Amino acid sequence: MAWNTNLRWRLPLTCLLLEAAMVVLFGVFVRYDYEADPHWPEEKRHKNIISDSENDFYYRYPSFQDVHVMIFVGFGFLMTFLQRYGFSALGFTFLLAAFGIQWALLMQGWFHSFKDGYIRIGVESLINADFCVGSVCVAFGALLGKVSPIQLLIMTLFQVTLFTVNEFILLNLLLVKDAGGSMTIHTFGAYFGLTVAWILYRPNLQQSKERQSSVYYSDLFAMIGTLFLWLYWPSFNSAVSNHGDAQHRAVINTYCSLAACVLTSVALSSALQKKGKLDMVHIQNATLAGGVAVGTAAEMMLMPYGSIIVGSISGIISTLGFTYLTPFLETHLKIQDTCGIHNLHGIPGLIGGIVGAVTAASATSEVYGHEGLVHAFDLEGGKYNRTTQLQGSFQAAGIFVSLAMALVGGGIVGIILKLPCWGQPPDENCFEDEIYWEIPKKQENAIYHPEDPPSSP
Amino acid sequence: MAWNTNLRWRLPLTCLLLEAAMVVLFGVFVRYDYEADPHWPEEKRHKNIISDSENDFYYRYPSFQDVHVMIFVGFGFLMTFLQRYGFSALGFTFLLAAFGIQWALLMQGWFHSFKDGYIRIGVESLINADFCVGSVCVAFGALLGKVSPIQLLIMTLFQVTLFTVNEFILLNLLLVKDAGGSMTIHTFGAYFGLTVAWILYRPNLQQSKERQSSVYYSDLFAMIGTLFLWLYWPSFNSAVSNHGDAQHRAVINTYCSLAACVLTSVALSSALQKKGKLDMVHIQNATLAGGVAVGTAAEMMLMPYGSIIVGSISGIISTLGFTYLTPFLETHLKIQDTCGIHNLHGIPGLIGGIVGAVTAASATSEVYGHEGLVHAFDLEGGKYNRTTQLQGSFQAAGIFVSLAMALVGGGIVGIILKLPCWGQPPDENCFEDEIYWEIPKKQENAIYHPEDPPSSP
Amino acid sequence: MAWNTNLRWRLPLTCLLLEAAMVVLFGVFVRYDYEADPHWPEEKRHKNIISDSENDFYYRYPSFQDVHVMIFVGFGFLMTFLQRYGFSALGFTFLLAAFGIQWALLMQGWFHSFKDGYIRIGVESLINADFCVGSVCVAFGALLGKVSPIQLLIMTLFQVTLFTVNEFILLNLLLVKDAGGSMTIHTFGAYFGLTVAWILYRPNLQQSKERQSSVYYSDLFAMIGTLFLWLYWPSFNSAVSNHGDAQHRAVINTYCSLAACVLTSVALSSALQKKGKLDMVHIQNATLAGGVAVGTAAEMMLMPYGSIIVGSISGIISTLGFTYLTPFLETHLKIQDTCGIHNLHGIPGLIGGIVGAVTAASATSEVYGHEGLVHAFDLEGGKYNRTTQLQGSFQAAGIFVSLAMALVGGGIVGIILKLPCWGQPPDENCFEDEIYWEIPKKQENAIYHPEDPPSSP
């Protein structure tokens, strides 16, 4: 294939057109919500709010910043594990996420906070925009090294749109709870990305295989991503939960689940290698599955031991997935999943949805208190007569809706991305920064490596 | 030039004398403010404060920590892009910032919170000290690789002093608003640093040119700096804004501006290279210009679309600056600007000042509400009769004052730093850690690089 | 010695058994505390709490996240300085800390928040669990490169247990104050680790000496750890202090102490090298001693100048320790302290304990106010008649108790770890990732290093 990978006019035009559209759409639609508007002092008086500390900003800003770090540093550095793809991993994540959060502010605004012709944004909008982009970053993980930045921008445009529709169906029509996004972010993102990867299947990818692996330092860089994802995941799962006990509980559950997940991931990683050696791929990825798998139920009464069980199981399944399922998918289903997102987001996302459904279905007013139960599941207004069993069923339905949206949406977007005009790399130049980046050519003249011997065992 | 770069007695003496002076001055002057004093419970009763959450600590501490990370991790790692200057980039930033924050607590204390013979410090003082040091880090960017740590400490001593005087003129005499420091931090810091660089011009710097570039991994390290700066910039621009809506709004505006800036930086970076390849220098730097350029106006009613416009323009101008202006400055104006701070802080700082002046001048009580307008611009007390148009003029005056202070101050400090006794490196040893650091000599014996071939294409 | 380092069955079994025990124990004992329980709305009404912002979550969550980052990113990356031990530094810290926080939740729960048969956990429990694990990470620093992950898990099991007993004696029996853990975390952790290192002394460790040093990039990675530790230390020392002024003051004191410590560390580092060059070991470690040394007194009226004095002295002593004491310990006392924890945590921890005792003993109601004094030292209930002088004596006693517990506990645990069945590396393979990790074998074929010459000066 002799695709033209010179993006000189295509990439700038795509970026500038998208940004110009943002200016117009933001100009027409986007305004500050009342907590970020200078009328806030009057509003406070009006609503009998006695302190600025009641501004939602102070409840959510620390969590927002953590989530923000997860998207750009977490996902970005996690994908630097490839030996020659660090610039692209960081740079393309940066690009798609920067565009994605703007587009998500609009899309989610139209669906969730559109009033009197305007979208009203505040700190929770920023968190939700980052969440939405998180889903795109998940999908990017399957495609890493095989797509151009233009393809990523187009995918972001469509995926954010579909994400928002799916989220609207789940949260506003089915009225499910999914604070940490096991279904809306991870399941949707993973199966969307896998479907796109399936359509973009490259039969001759083995021509780039020697670059589809890590080197020592690239693995260390990837650990920056892993650790910031792991550490801030409690913020991720609690960022948009109700003030007070729900946010508090979501943090505790996520903390417990992730801790347990590390031990089982390490256990399986060692058990699956004949010399008992640990594999960095598992440490970098499977240790995070526990955060995904408690996403939906984190704010519910999952209980600390429940979280530990969920985390333990996720770590085991995820590590097994990296060892057995990823090669199977590639060989038999023709899905080339670069980062193994099926093991980190796909299956754990499904687990998360199921755990959420079961936890919701088994909720009782003994455990939650009557007021607590109504509060936790919003059993008011349209949901006044919904039992927790019914809530559980709706939660389960949410999994299937997310899957369906991901498969259909991913199929359509995959076909669009298959067009040969987007500057994608040829099979022999995948996983290679040099296609899209000016690479520094000169190494320091060995002063720091005087004993790096030319011939060695 | 045969300067003596052995700092054995000069550097320790400088550090110890400065630190001894800090002990004495802190002992004489610095005390806790009432919110950090054990009399707080009585104070609370006295002032009818009903909750500890009203302690300013809880409003500002998360932002403080983000700003703190930006100064040391953000600026520090951003400057590790040079192939052999990572130790110095991190170590000297660490050193100058650690000294600078102490000296800034004193200087800013004398000017802003001096009461009954004592400086009263609290969390806002810590933020302002970090801000002040941010300005020194900006100036350091122009000098990176060409100065000794002693020169940096001397520059910090003087620049912090001048920064505080300039800030006092702007905030207390002209009564301008500059929450994110477009004028006080970025414009002042950049033109101060450029003036120093102009005076310290090295005609034979090309002897070190082969080291004035990046290598693959040094570019990845620099991205750590870029991303933490980019992610925490909303905290930077909102850290000292009024509680409530102003802080909230500053975050939203900065978030939008930075997102837009990434797209236009990428667009220009690709458009300016004949094969359309992206340049890491632009991704590392120009993407941040949007944060600088909304510094002054972030807490005002710039509107989300206004922020996006400002961010988009800054990204374009900054990228163009890196491509055309930096070489021009070096060749024709004899200003060697190692990190291109003119493009990241200089011009965007000026844009920020102008945007702030225009936004202030066009503020109306329709948009802000009467109470909101008074609150936003402190139109009380001495400013009771000031119109927003007049406020805009004063804002504009602030830009010129900052520029003038920077040029005059930078000139004087540059002349002091030109004295040959500070241990500066000779022209052929610039951008080289080995002058000031013990460098590890032994590389692992190739076990991780067994196929690193001695001869290759 | 021909120890078997294949951990294939031992490591998985250890991990899985420990995790299974966690599931059972959490199931039997651990529940949410009232602020994380869905009955919170009722509780609020019951206790006349008017706002969700009074939930302890909002007072402590930002500090918790900072502490969390310190343990995993801070300690993890700080230990990546060894040229071939980055995977282990990050991976084993990850493993032991993930297990440790679960076990600490249980142990500390039984001792501190056990009510009606259940442990009630909330955000403060999570912070304390991280603190406890911090102590294990300190001890790990002495053993880095010489122990297997199984040994680390066993050590964590015992050390967390002993930590909790020691902490209980100090905080609940002696009623000392130790918010930042100078005694409980640093002194205990350091002398525990040194005792274990003494028992595990390897006379033939020089066989691995060529790997017990850094390379250029590993030093840069280590600086990630240093900087996040340094930056978030104010959160560490204030995380569990009383709401309001105490938290606020602890941050200010730690900030001042750390800033001062950087200058004196740099001064000594330069003064101790004959060409005045700085040593990365000092910059990475001694700069942090100031945080350790104000741990106990940070929330007291140490005063900003007091903090600066403490930080300055710590930096000097710590740097001297790295230069003279560590080699002495190895040669004469047969203690091989890989990271020099004696200089970073041992001596500064002792200084911290002493400073705390003196500051407590000299506390007066003139300085604190009567109410403030009672509040600061909990001089109520059982401590109603305790004078501050007596409090100072008890503080001093706390140092000795911590030391005694560390030496005895470390001795016992050291003997257990000396058993030859834990998969420890032989002397010639210490400081080597390859024993326990699958190491990527293939380097990119020199495209990024085309001029890395085989022969060079």
mmCIF file with all atom_site columns, N, CA and C in Angstrom, chain C residues 280-301:
data_model
loop_
_atom_site.group_PDB
_atom_site.id
_atom_site.type_symbol
_atom_site.label_atom_id
_atom_site.label_alt_id
_atom_site.label_comp_id
_atom_site.label_asym_id
_atom_site.label_entity_id
_atom_site.label_seq_id
_atom_site.pdbx_PDB_ins_code
_atom_site.Cartn_x
_atom_site.Cartn_y
_atom_site.Cartn_z
_atom_site.occupancy
_atom_site.B_iso_or_equiv
_atom_site.pdbx_formal_charge
_atom_site.auth_seq_id
_atom_site.auth_comp_id
_atom_site.auth_asym_id
_atom_site.auth_atom_id
_atom_site.pdbx_PDB_model_num
ATOM 1  N N  . MET C 1 280 ? 23.954 13.764 42.579 1.00 0.00 ? 280 MET C N  1
ATOM 2  C CA . MET C 1 280 ? 22.518 13.509 42.451 1.00 0.00 ? 280 MET C CA 1
ATOM 3  C C  . MET C 1 280 ? 21.943 12.785 43.677 1.00 0.00 ? 280 MET C C  1
ATOM 4  N N  . VAL C 1 281 ? 22.744 11.938 44.303 1.00 0.00 ? 281 VAL C N  1
ATOM 5  C CA . VAL C 1 281 ? 22.248 11.222 45.483 1.00 0.00 ? 281 VAL C CA 1
ATOM 6  C C  . VAL C 1 281 ? 21.773 12.209 46.546 1.00 0.00 ? 281 VAL C C  1
ATOM 7  N N  . HIS C 1 282 ? 22.532 13.273 46.728 1.00 0.00 ? 282 HIS C N  1
ATOM 8  C CA . HIS C 1 282 ? 22.145 14.259 47.742 1.00 0.00 ? 282 HIS C CA 1
ATOM 9  C C  . HIS C 1 282 ? 20.900 15.037 47.321 1.00 0.00 ? 282 HIS C C  1
ATOM 10 N N  . ILE C 1 283 ? 20.862 15.412 46.047 1.00 0.00 ? 283 ILE C N  1
ATOM 11 C CA . ILE C 1 283 ? 19.712 16.189 45.581 1.00 0.00 ? 283 ILE C CA 1
ATOM 12 C C  . ILE C 1 283 ? 18.450 15.332 45.658 1.00 0.00 ? 283 ILE C C  1
ATOM 13 N N  . GLN C 1 284 ? 18.595 14.046 45.353 1.00 0.00 ? 284 GLN C N  1
ATOM 14 C CA . GLN C 1 284 ? 17.425 13.165 45.376 1.00 0.00 ? 284 GLN C CA 1
ATOM 15 C C  . GLN C 1 284 ? 16.943 12.865 46.793 1.00 0.00 ? 284 GLN C C  1
ATOM 16 N N  . ASN C 1 285 ? 17.834 12.871 47.751 1.00 0.00 ? 285 ASN C N  1
ATOM 17 C CA . ASN C 1 285 ? 17.466 12.376 49.073 1.00 0.00 ? 285 ASN C CA 1
ATOM 18 C C  . ASN C 1 285 ? 17.546 13.420 50.183 1.00 0.00 ? 285 ASN C C  1
ATOM 19 N N  . ALA C 1 286 ? 18.714 14.055 50.322 1.00 0.00 ? 286 ALA C N  1
ATOM 20 C CA . ALA C 1 286 ? 18.906 14.939 51.476 1.00 0.00 ? 286 ALA C CA 1
ATOM 21 C C  . ALA C 1 286 ? 17.931 16.107 51.463 1.00 0.00 ? 286 ALA C C  1
ATOM 22 N N  . THR C 1 287 ? 17.503 16.521 50.279 1.00 0.00 ? 287 THR C N  1
ATOM 23 C CA . THR C 1 287 ? 16.539 17.619 50.180 1.00 0.00 ? 287 THR C CA 1
ATOM 24 C C  . THR C 1 287 ? 15.203 17.298 50.841 1.00 0.00 ? 287 THR C C  1
ATOM 25 N N  . LEU C 1 288 ? 14.969 16.016 51.093 1.00 0.00 ? 288 LEU C N  1
ATOM 26 C CA . LEU C 1 288 ? 13.698 15.607 51.697 1.00 0.00 ? 288 LEU C CA 1
ATOM 27 C C  . LEU C 1 288 ? 13.770 15.524 53.217 1.00 0.00 ? 288 LEU C C  1
ATOM 28 N N  . ALA C 1 289 ? 14.989 15.583 53.756 1.00 0.00 ? 289 ALA C N  1
ATOM 29 C CA . ALA C 1 289 ? 15.145 15.383 55.198 1.00 0.00 ? 289 ALA C CA 1
ATOM 30 C C  . ALA C 1 289 ? 14.352 16.419 56.001 1.00 0.00 ? 289 ALA C C  1
ATOM 31 N N  . GLY C 1 290 ? 14.226 17.609 55.439 1.00 0.00 ? 290 GLY C N  1
ATOM 32 C CA . GLY C 1 290 ? 13.480 18.652 56.143 1.00 0.00 ? 290 GLY C CA 1
ATOM 33 C C  . GLY C 1 290 ? 12.018 18.298 56.377 1.00 0.00 ? 290 GLY C C  1
ATOM 34 N N  . GLY C 1 291 ? 11.455 17.520 55.484 1.00 0.00 ? 291 GLY C N  1
ATOM 35 C CA . GLY C 1 291 ? 10.069 17.086 55.681 1.00 0.00 ? 291 GLY C CA 1
ATOM 36 C C  . GLY C 1 291 ? 9.941  16.091 56.815 1.00 0.00 ? 291 GLY C C  1
ATOM 37 N N  . VAL C 1 292 ? 10.917 15.191 56.902 1.00 0.00 ? 292 VAL C N  1
ATOM 38 C CA . VAL C 1 292 ? 10.914 14.201 57.977 1.00 0.00 ? 292 VAL C CA 1
ATOM 39 C C  . VAL C 1 292 ? 11.094 14.890 59.333 1.00 0.00 ? 292 VAL C C  1
ATOM 40 N N  . ALA C 1 293 ? 12.010 15.853 59.345 1.00 0.00 ? 293 ALA C N  1
ATOM 41 C CA . ALA C 1 293 ? 12.418 16.421 60.634 1.00 0.00 ? 293 ALA C CA 1
ATOM 42 C C  . ALA C 1 293 ? 11.393 17.370 61.241 1.00 0.00 ? 293 ALA C C  1
ATOM 43 N N  . VAL C 1 294 ? 10.415 17.831 60.466 1.00 0.00 ? 294 VAL C N  1
ATOM 44 C CA . VAL C 1 294 ? 9.352  18.623 61.094 1.00 0.00 ? 294 VAL C CA 1
ATOM 45 C C  . VAL C 1 294 ? 8.071  17.814 61.235 1.00 0.00 ? 294 VAL C C  1
ATOM 46 N N  . GLY C 1 295 ? 8.158  16.510 61.024 1.00 0.00 ? 295 GLY C N  1
ATOM 47 C CA . GLY C 1 295 ? 6.943  15.696 61.055 1.00 0.00 ? 295 GLY C CA 1
ATOM 48 C C  . GLY C 1 295 ? 6.161  15.830 62.344 1.00 0.00 ? 295 GLY C C  1
ATOM 49 N N  . THR C 1 296 ? 6.833  15.696 63.464 1.00 0.00 ? 296 THR C N  1
ATOM 50 C CA . THR C 1 296 ? 6.116  15.736 64.736 1.00 0.00 ? 296 THR C CA 1
ATOM 51 C C  . THR C 1 296 ? 5.660  17.149 65.086 1.00 0.00 ? 296 THR C C  1
ATOM 52 N N  . ALA C 1 297 ? 6.530  18.127 64.857 1.00 0.00 ? 297 ALA C N  1
ATOM 53 C CA . ALA C 1 297 ? 6.243  19.480 65.327 1.00 0.00 ? 297 ALA C CA 1
ATOM 54 C C  . ALA C 1 297 ? 5.497  20.341 64.323 1.00 0.00 ? 297 ALA C C  1
ATOM 55 N N  . ALA C 1 298 ? 5.257  19.826 63.118 1.00 0.00 ? 298 ALA C N  1
ATOM 56 C CA . ALA C 1 298 ? 4.693  20.676 62.068 1.00 0.00 ? 298 ALA C CA 1
ATOM 57 C C  . ALA C 1 298 ? 3.384  21.330 62.487 1.00 0.00 ? 298 ALA C C  1
ATOM 58 N N  . GLU C 1 299 ? 2.557  20.623 63.220 1.00 0.00 ? 299 GLU C N  1
ATOM 59 C CA . GLU C 1 299 ? 1.265  21.205 63.590 1.00 0.00 ? 299 GLU C CA 1
ATOM 60 C C  . GLU C 1 299 ? 1.363  22.051 64.857 1.00 0.00 ? 299 GLU C C  1
ATOM 61 N N  . MET C 1 300 ? 2.534  22.034 65.499 1.00 0.00 ? 300 MET C N  1
ATOM 62 C CA . MET C 1 300 ? 2.722  22.842 66.712 1.00 0.00 ? 300 MET C CA 1
ATOM 63 C C  . MET C 1 300 ? 3.198  24.250 66.346 1.00 0.00 ? 300 MET C C  1
ATOM 64 N N  . MET C 1 301 ? 3.392  25.084 67.376 1.00 0.00 ? 301 MET C N  1
ATOM 65 C CA . MET C 1 301 ? 3.853  26.450 67.127 1.00 0.00 ? 301 MET C CA 1
ATOM 66 C C  . MET C 1 301 ? 5.377  26.458 66.983 1.00 0.00 ? 301 MET C C  1
#
